[in-house]
XYZ file of C-alpha atoms in Angstrom:
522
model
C -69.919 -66.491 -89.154
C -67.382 -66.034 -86.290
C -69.126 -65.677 -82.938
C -68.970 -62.714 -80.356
C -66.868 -63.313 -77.477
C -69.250 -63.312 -73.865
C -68.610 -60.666 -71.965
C -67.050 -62.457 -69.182
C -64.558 -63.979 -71.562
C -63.350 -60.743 -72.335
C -59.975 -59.737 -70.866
C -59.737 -56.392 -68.628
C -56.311 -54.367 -67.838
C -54.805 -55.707 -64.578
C -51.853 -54.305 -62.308
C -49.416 -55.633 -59.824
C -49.877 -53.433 -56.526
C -47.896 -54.550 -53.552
C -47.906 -58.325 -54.738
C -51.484 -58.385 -55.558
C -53.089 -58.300 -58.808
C -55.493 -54.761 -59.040
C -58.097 -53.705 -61.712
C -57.177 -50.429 -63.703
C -60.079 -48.653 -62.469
C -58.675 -48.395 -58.958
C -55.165 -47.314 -60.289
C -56.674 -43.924 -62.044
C -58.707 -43.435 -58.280
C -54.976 -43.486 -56.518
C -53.581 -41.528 -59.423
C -56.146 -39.040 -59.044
C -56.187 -38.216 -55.044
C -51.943 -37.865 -55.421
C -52.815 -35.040 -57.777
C -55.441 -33.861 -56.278
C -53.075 -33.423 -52.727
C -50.279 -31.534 -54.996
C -53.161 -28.448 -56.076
C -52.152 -26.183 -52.993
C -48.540 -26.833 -53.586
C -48.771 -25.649 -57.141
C -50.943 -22.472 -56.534
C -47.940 -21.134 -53.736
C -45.842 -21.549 -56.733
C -47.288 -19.697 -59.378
C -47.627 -16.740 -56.279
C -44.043 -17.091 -55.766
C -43.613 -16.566 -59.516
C -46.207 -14.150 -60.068
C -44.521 -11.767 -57.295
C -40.862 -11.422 -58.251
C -41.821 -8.647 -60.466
C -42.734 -6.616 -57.588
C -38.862 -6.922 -55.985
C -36.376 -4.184 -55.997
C -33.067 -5.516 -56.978
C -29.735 -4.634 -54.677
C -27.465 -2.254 -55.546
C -24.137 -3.518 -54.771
C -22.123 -1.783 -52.319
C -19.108 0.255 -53.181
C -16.847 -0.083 -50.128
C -16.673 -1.794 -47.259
C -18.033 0.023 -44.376
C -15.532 1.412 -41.381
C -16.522 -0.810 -37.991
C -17.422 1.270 -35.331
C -14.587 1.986 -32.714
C -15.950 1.299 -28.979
C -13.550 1.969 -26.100
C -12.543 -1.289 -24.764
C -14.388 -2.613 -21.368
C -11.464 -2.365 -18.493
C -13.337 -4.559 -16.346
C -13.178 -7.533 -18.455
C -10.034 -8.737 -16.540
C -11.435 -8.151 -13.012
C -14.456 -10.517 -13.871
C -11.977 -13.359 -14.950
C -9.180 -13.114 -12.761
C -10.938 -11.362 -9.819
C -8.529 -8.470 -9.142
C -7.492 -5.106 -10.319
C -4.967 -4.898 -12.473
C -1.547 -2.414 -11.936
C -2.218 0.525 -13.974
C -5.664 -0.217 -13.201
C -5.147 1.012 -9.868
C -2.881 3.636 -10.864
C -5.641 5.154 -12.826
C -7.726 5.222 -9.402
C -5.420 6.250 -7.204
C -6.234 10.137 -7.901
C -9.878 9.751 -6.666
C -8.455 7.601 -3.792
C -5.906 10.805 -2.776
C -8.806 12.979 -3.161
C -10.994 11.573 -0.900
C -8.838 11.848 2.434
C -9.391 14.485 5.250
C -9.149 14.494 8.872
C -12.284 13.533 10.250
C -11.430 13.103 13.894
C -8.871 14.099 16.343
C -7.532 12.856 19.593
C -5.656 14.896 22.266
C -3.465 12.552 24.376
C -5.647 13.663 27.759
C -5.777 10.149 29.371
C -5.029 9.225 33.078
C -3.010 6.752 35.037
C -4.414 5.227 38.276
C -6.959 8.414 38.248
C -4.180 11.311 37.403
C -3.234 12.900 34.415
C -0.143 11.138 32.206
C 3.444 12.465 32.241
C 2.671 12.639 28.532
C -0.857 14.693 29.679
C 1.203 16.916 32.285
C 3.339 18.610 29.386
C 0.816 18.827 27.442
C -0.735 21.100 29.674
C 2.363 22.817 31.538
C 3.417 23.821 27.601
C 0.198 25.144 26.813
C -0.462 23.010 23.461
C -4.532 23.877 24.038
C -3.537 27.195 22.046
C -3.854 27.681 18.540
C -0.764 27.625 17.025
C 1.903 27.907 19.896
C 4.681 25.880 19.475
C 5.413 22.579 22.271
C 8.543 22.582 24.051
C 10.415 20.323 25.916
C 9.857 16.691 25.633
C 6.414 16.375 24.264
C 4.937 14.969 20.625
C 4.123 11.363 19.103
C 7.390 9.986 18.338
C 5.898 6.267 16.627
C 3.026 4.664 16.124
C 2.567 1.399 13.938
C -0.360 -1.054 13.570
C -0.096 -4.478 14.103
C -0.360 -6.963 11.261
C -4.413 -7.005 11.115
C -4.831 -3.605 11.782
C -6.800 -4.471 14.877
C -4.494 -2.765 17.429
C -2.478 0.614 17.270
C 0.564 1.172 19.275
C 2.064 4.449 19.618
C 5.008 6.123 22.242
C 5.673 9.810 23.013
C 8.535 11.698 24.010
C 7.240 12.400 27.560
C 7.402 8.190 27.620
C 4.048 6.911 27.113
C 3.504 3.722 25.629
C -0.360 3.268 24.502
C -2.048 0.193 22.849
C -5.304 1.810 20.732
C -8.398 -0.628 19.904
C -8.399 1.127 16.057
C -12.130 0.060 15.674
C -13.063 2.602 18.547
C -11.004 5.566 17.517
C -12.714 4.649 13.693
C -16.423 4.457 15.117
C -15.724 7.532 17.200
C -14.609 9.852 13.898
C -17.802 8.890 11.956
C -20.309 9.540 14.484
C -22.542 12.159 13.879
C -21.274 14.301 16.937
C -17.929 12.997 17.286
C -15.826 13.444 20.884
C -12.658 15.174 20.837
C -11.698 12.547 23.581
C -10.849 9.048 23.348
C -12.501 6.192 25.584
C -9.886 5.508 27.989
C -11.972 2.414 28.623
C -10.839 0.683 24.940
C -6.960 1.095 25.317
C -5.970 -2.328 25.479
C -2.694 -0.749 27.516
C -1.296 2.637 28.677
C 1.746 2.914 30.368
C 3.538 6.116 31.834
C 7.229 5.152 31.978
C 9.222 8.484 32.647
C 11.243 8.137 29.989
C 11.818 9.695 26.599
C 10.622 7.056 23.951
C 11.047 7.187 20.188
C 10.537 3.961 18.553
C 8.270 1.495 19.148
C 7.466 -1.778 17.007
C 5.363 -5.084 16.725
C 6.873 -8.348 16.862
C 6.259 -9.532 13.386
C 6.630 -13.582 14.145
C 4.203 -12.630 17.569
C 1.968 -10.084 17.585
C 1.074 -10.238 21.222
C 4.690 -8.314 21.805
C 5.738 -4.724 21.399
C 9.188 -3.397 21.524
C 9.953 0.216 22.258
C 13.401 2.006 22.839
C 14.791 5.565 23.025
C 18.140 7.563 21.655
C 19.052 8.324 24.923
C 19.335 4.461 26.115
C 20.746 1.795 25.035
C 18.183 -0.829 26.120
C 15.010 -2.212 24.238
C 12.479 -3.046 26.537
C 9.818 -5.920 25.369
C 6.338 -5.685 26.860
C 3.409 -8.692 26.534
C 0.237 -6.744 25.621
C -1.662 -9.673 27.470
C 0.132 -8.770 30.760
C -1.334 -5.260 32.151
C 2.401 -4.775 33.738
C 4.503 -1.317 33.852
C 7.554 -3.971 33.763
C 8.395 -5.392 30.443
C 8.851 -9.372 30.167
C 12.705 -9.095 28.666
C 15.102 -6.007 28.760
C 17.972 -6.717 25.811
C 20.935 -4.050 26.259
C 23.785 -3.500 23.632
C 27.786 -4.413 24.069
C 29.609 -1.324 26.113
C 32.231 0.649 23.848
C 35.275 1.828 25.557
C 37.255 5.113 24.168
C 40.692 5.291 23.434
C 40.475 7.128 27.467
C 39.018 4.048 28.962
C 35.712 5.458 29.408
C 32.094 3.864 28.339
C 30.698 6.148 25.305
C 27.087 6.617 25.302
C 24.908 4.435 22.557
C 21.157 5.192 22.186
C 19.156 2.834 20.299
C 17.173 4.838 17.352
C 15.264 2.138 15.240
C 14.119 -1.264 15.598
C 13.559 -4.303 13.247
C 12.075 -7.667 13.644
C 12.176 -10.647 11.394
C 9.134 -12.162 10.285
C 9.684 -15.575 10.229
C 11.736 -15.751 13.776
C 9.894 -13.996 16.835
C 13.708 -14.467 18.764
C 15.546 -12.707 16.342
C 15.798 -8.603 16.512
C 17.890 -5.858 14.949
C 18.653 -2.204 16.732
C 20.216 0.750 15.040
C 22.632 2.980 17.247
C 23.660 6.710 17.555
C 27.265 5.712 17.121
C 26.890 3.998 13.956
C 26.459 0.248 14.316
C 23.184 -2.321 14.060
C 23.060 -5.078 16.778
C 21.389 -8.190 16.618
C 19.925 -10.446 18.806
C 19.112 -14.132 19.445
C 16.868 -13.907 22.333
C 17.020 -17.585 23.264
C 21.017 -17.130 23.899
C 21.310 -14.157 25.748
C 20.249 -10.210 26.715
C 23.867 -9.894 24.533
C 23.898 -9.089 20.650
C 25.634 -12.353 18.693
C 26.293 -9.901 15.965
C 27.157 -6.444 14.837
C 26.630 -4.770 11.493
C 28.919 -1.354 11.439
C 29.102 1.321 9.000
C 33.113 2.218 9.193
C 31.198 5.504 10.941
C 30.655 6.714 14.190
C 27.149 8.593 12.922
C 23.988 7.886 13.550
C 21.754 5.441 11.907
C 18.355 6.585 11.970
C 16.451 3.786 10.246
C 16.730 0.317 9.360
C 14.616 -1.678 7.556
C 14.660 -5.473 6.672
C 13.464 -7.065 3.217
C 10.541 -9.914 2.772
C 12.913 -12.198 2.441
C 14.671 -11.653 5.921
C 18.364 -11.578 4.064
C 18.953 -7.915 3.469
C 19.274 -5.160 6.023
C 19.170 -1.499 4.862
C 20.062 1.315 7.059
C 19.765 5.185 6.928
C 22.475 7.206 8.473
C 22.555 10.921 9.553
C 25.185 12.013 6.924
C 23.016 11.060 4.083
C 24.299 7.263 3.354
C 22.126 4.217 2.842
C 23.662 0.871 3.918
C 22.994 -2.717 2.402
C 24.406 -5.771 4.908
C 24.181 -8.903 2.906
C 23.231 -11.795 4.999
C 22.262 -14.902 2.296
C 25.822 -16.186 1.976
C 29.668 -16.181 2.838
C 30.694 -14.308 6.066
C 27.500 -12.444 6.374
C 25.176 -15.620 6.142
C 27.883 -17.466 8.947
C 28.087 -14.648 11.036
C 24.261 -14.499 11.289
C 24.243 -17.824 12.739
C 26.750 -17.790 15.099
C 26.360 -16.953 18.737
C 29.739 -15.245 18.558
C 30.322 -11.247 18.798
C 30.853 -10.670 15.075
C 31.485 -7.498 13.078
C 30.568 -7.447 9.845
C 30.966 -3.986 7.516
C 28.544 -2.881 5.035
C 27.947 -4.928 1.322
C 27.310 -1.222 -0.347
C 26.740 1.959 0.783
C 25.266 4.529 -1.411
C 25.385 8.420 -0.936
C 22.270 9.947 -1.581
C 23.531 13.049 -2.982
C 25.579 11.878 -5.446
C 22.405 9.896 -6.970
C 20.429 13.195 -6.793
C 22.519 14.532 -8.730
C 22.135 12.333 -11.874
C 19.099 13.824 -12.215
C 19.227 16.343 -14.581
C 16.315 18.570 -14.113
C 16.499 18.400 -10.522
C 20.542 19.671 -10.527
C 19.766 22.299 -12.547
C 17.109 23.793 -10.377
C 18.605 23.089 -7.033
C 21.673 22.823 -5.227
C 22.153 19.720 -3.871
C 24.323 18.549 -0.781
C 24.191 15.851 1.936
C 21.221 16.022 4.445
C 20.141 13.658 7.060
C 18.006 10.959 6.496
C 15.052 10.623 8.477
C 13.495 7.792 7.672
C 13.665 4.403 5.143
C 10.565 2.301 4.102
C 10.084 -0.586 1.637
C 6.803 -0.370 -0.622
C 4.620 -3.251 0.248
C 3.029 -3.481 -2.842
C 6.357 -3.456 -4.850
C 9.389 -4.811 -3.042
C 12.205 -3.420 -4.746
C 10.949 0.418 -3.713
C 12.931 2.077 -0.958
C 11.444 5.342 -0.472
C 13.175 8.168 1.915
C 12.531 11.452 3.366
C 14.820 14.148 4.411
C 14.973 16.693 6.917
C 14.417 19.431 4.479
C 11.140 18.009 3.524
C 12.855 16.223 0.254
C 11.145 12.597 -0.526
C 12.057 10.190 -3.067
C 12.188 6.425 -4.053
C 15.717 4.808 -4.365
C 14.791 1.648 -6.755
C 17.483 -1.247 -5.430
C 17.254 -3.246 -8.391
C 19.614 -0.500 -9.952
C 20.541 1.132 -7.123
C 19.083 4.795 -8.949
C 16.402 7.545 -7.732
C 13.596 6.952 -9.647
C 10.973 9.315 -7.672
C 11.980 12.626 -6.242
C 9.513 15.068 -4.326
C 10.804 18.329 -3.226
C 8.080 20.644 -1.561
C 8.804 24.308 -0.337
C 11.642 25.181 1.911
C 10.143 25.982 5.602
C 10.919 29.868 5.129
C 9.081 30.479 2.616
C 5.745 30.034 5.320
C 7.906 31.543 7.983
C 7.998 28.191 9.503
C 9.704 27.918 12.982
C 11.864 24.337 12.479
C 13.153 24.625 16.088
C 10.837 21.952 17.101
C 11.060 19.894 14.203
C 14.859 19.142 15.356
C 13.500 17.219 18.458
C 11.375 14.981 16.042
C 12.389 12.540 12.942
C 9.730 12.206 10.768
C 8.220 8.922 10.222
C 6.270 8.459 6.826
C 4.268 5.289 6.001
C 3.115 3.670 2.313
C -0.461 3.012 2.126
C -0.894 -1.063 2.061
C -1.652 -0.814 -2.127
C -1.255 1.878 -4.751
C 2.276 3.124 -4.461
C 1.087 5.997 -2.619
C 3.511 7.523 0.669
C 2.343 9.292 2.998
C 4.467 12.254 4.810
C 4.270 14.732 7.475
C 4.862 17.838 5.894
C 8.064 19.729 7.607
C 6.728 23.223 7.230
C 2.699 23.100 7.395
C -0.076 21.576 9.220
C -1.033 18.730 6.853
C 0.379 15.614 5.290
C 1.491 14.894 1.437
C 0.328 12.048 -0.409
C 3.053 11.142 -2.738
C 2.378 9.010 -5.947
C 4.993 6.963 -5.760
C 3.596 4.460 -8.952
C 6.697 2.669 -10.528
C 5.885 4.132 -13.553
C 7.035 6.941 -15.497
C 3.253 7.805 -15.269
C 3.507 8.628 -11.726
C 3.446 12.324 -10.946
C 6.704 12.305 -9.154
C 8.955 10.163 -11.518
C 12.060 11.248 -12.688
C 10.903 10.868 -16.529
C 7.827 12.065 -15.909
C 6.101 13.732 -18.817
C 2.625 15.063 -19.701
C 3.534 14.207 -23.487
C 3.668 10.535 -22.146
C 0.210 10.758 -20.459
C -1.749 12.010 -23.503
C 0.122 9.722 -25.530
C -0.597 6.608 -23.514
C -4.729 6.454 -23.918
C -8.427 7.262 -23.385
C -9.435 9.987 -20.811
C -6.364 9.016 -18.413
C -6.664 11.388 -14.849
C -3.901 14.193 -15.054
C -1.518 12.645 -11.990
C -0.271 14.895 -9.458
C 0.328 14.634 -5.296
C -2.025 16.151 -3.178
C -1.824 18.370 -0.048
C -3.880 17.204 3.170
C -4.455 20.000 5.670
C -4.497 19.046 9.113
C -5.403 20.618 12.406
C -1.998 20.197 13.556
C 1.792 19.365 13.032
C 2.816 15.535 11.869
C 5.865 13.828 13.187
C 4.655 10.205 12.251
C 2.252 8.489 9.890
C 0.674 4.558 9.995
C -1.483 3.620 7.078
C -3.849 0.810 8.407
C -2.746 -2.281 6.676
C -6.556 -3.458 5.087
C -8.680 -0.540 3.924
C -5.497 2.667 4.151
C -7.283 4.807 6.676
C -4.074 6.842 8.183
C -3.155 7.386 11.605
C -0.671 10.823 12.145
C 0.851 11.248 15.493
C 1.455 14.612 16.120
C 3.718 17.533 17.729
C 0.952 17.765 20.617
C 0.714 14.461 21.208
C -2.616 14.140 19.424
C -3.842 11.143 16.603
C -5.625 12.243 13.852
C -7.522 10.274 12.017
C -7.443 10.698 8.136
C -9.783 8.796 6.275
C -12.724 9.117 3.573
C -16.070 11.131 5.408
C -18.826 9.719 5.765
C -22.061 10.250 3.740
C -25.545 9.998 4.122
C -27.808 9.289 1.360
């Protein structure tokens, strides 16, 4: 009879857990609490499952939706780069023009050494208090210009008074709340009463503590210090005499001046017979150099590029000049200290350009008139905008030597204007420091025109202007057009101050007027 083994000789299931030898029992315990851990897990499932027959399936879309069009953010480029861009500005410019009016005015009443002015005096013997009566004689802001900050303003007059304006004051004066119809003597920086007719008058570009005036009766330019309170200027430079075929002296008054920016020594002078002189201060009171015009007419406006190499001048009979001076004879006759007479690179009759224009041609009839005035746009060099006698304004562009801007306002009789006095006065326009926009005296009304002058065919008063092209071009663009400023009296000259545009417009009475945006109160 086989025996029974003992109960401890009987061998139990063993595992191998980590190396060590473990007794079933304790396996199952592990084996349990790992599925006891994965209950939770399981019940989210069978929710997951149990809940798909409560989803609505997706219809698939037939076409692609259209995106949504949004008018593009302009400003985008001013945040990066900082600044506005061209058209930009152009697009602005309307509200800009709209804005001006005068907002103070500025009758030339001031004294020397406790009396009334020379300038003052005719002012008073002609009567200019009254509304509307036209000055006589030798009376009437002839130039005025502001330095390069736009800190001072200089201005002469006819009866020969030469006046340095603090600009800040006559500003602060138009927006107070009751402004004076007189200026504080007190801020002139200088006022001089010289007893002679004056009609240009000019900064020293390369030094800005000098101011050169001149008159078409004389043929000296006289060069004051605005640091020395003196009625005697520092230097007195006087053209070459001409002699006649009769052995006589001809008379040469000096009708523009130009100064070179990088050189406070070197200055140009245009002539009533016809020729530009041009002086080296440090060699003598003597021009070095002569620019003629092969005619004896008078230039009435000169003007010199950025780049100090090309001289432009405006003559009475309607001709622009171009001297030349970067190389060959020109360049060498420029440096010499030598009497040299050099003839014109180009000249270029304004009529004859006018009449390219097609539109203009067939509504007018176009012949030679004097040239007032030449001016280079400072915000686009290769702009030469003129005005006429008649009123006529345009933009000659150099590059290609066409008219590119024309503006032609009413004739004078049409208001029953009385020109007389406008004979005794060349108008002076200025550009305003961006925007393309000029700025004239108008010939036959009390008020200025603001000229859009944009080198664009956008521009109101382009040649190939269109209102196809402006509805064409984009989104919500401003119609374009100039704009009319009324003044309270007659302008002969215009300075646009060279930082924030307010305008300065000398006028027939010898008054300033101040043109600028009004103030508001909120």
């Amino acid at each position: 009879m086989t025996s029974r083994p003992s109960p401890s000789t009987v061998s139990r299931p063993t595992k191998i857990i980590g190396g060590k030898r473990t007794s079933g029992w304790l396996v199952a315990f592990f084996t349990f609490l790992l599925l006891f851990s994965q209950i939770p897990k399981l019940k989210n499932c069978s929710k997951l499952i149990s809940m798909d027959k409560y989803l609505v399936p997706l219809n698939p879309s037939p076409e692609k939706p259209n995106p949504i069009r949004r008018r593009r953010w302009k400003r985008t480029a001013i945040e990066l780069n900082g600044r506005f861009e061209p058209k930009y500005r152009h697009e602005i410019s309307g509200l800009l023009m709209q804005s001006y009016s005068e907002i103070g005015a500025f009758p030339h009443s001031y004294h020397v050494d406790g009396f009334p002015c020379q300038t003052h005096m005719n002012r008073i013997g002609n009567g200019s208090s009254f509304v509307g009566q036209v000055p006589i004689g030798r009376q009437g802001i002839s130039a005025l210009e502001f330095d390069n900050k736009g800190i001072y303003l200089v201005s002469v007059t006819k009866s020969g008074c030469l006046t340095v304006h603090d600009f800040e004051a006559l500003y602060c004066q138009s927006n107070e709340s009751l402004p004076s119809s007189k200026e504080d003597e007190a801020k002139h920086l200088m006022h001089l009463s010289l007893n002679k007719q004056l009609d240009v008058v000019r900064w020293n570009c390369a030094n800005q503590d000098e101011v050169a005036c001149t008159s078409m009766k004389r043929n000296e330019v006289l060069i004051f210090d605005i640091g020395y309170v003196s009625s005697e200027p520092v230097e007195v430079l006087r053209t070459r005499q001409a002699v006649t075929v009769h052995g006589s002296d001809s008379h040469k008054g000096l009708s523009d001046i130009a100064f070179t920016s990088i050189d406070d020594s070197r200055l140009l002078a245009s002539d009533t017979s016809g020729v530009i002189s041009v002086w080296d201060r440090r060699m003598s009171i003597l021009p070095c150099l002569e620019l003629t015009t092969n005619s004896h007419s008078t230039v009435n406006s000169i003007e010199l590029n950025v780049e100090n190499q090309v001289i432009f001048g405006a003559g009475k009979h309607g001709v622009i000049y171009m001297w030349d001076i970067r190389g060959g004879r020109g360049s060498a006759a420029f440096q010499s200290h030598k009497e040299v007479c050099h003839p014109p690179l180009t000249s270029l009759k304004l009529a004859s350009m006018l009449e390219k224009i097609e539109s203009l041609k067939a509504q007018s009839h176009i012949v030679s008139k004097e040239i007032h005035s030449i001016d280079l746009d400072p915000s686009c060099p290769y702009q030469l905008a003129f005005h006429l006698d008649d009123g006529w304004s345009g933009v000659l562009d150099i590059y290609n030597f066409k008219v590119s801007h024309v503006h032609c306002p009413p004739p004078a009789w049409l208001n029953d204007s009385n020109t007389s006095s406008d004979l005794l006065h060349l108008r002076k326009p200025s550009w305003l420091p961006t925007y393309s926009i000029y700025a004239v005296g108008s010939s036959s009304d009390k008020g200025i025109h603001l000229l859009d002058f944009y080198p664009d065919p956008s521009s109101a008063s382009h040649v190939e202007h269109s209102e196809n092209i402006e509805s064409s071009s984009g989104i919500n663009h401003q119609k374009k057009q100039n704009r009319f400023v009324p003044l309270s009296e007659g302008v002969t000259a215009c300075a646009a101050h060279p930082l924030n545009g307010t305008i300065i417009a000398g006028t027939k009475h010898s008054s300033l007027l101040v043109i600028s945006q009004k103030p508001q109160s909120f």
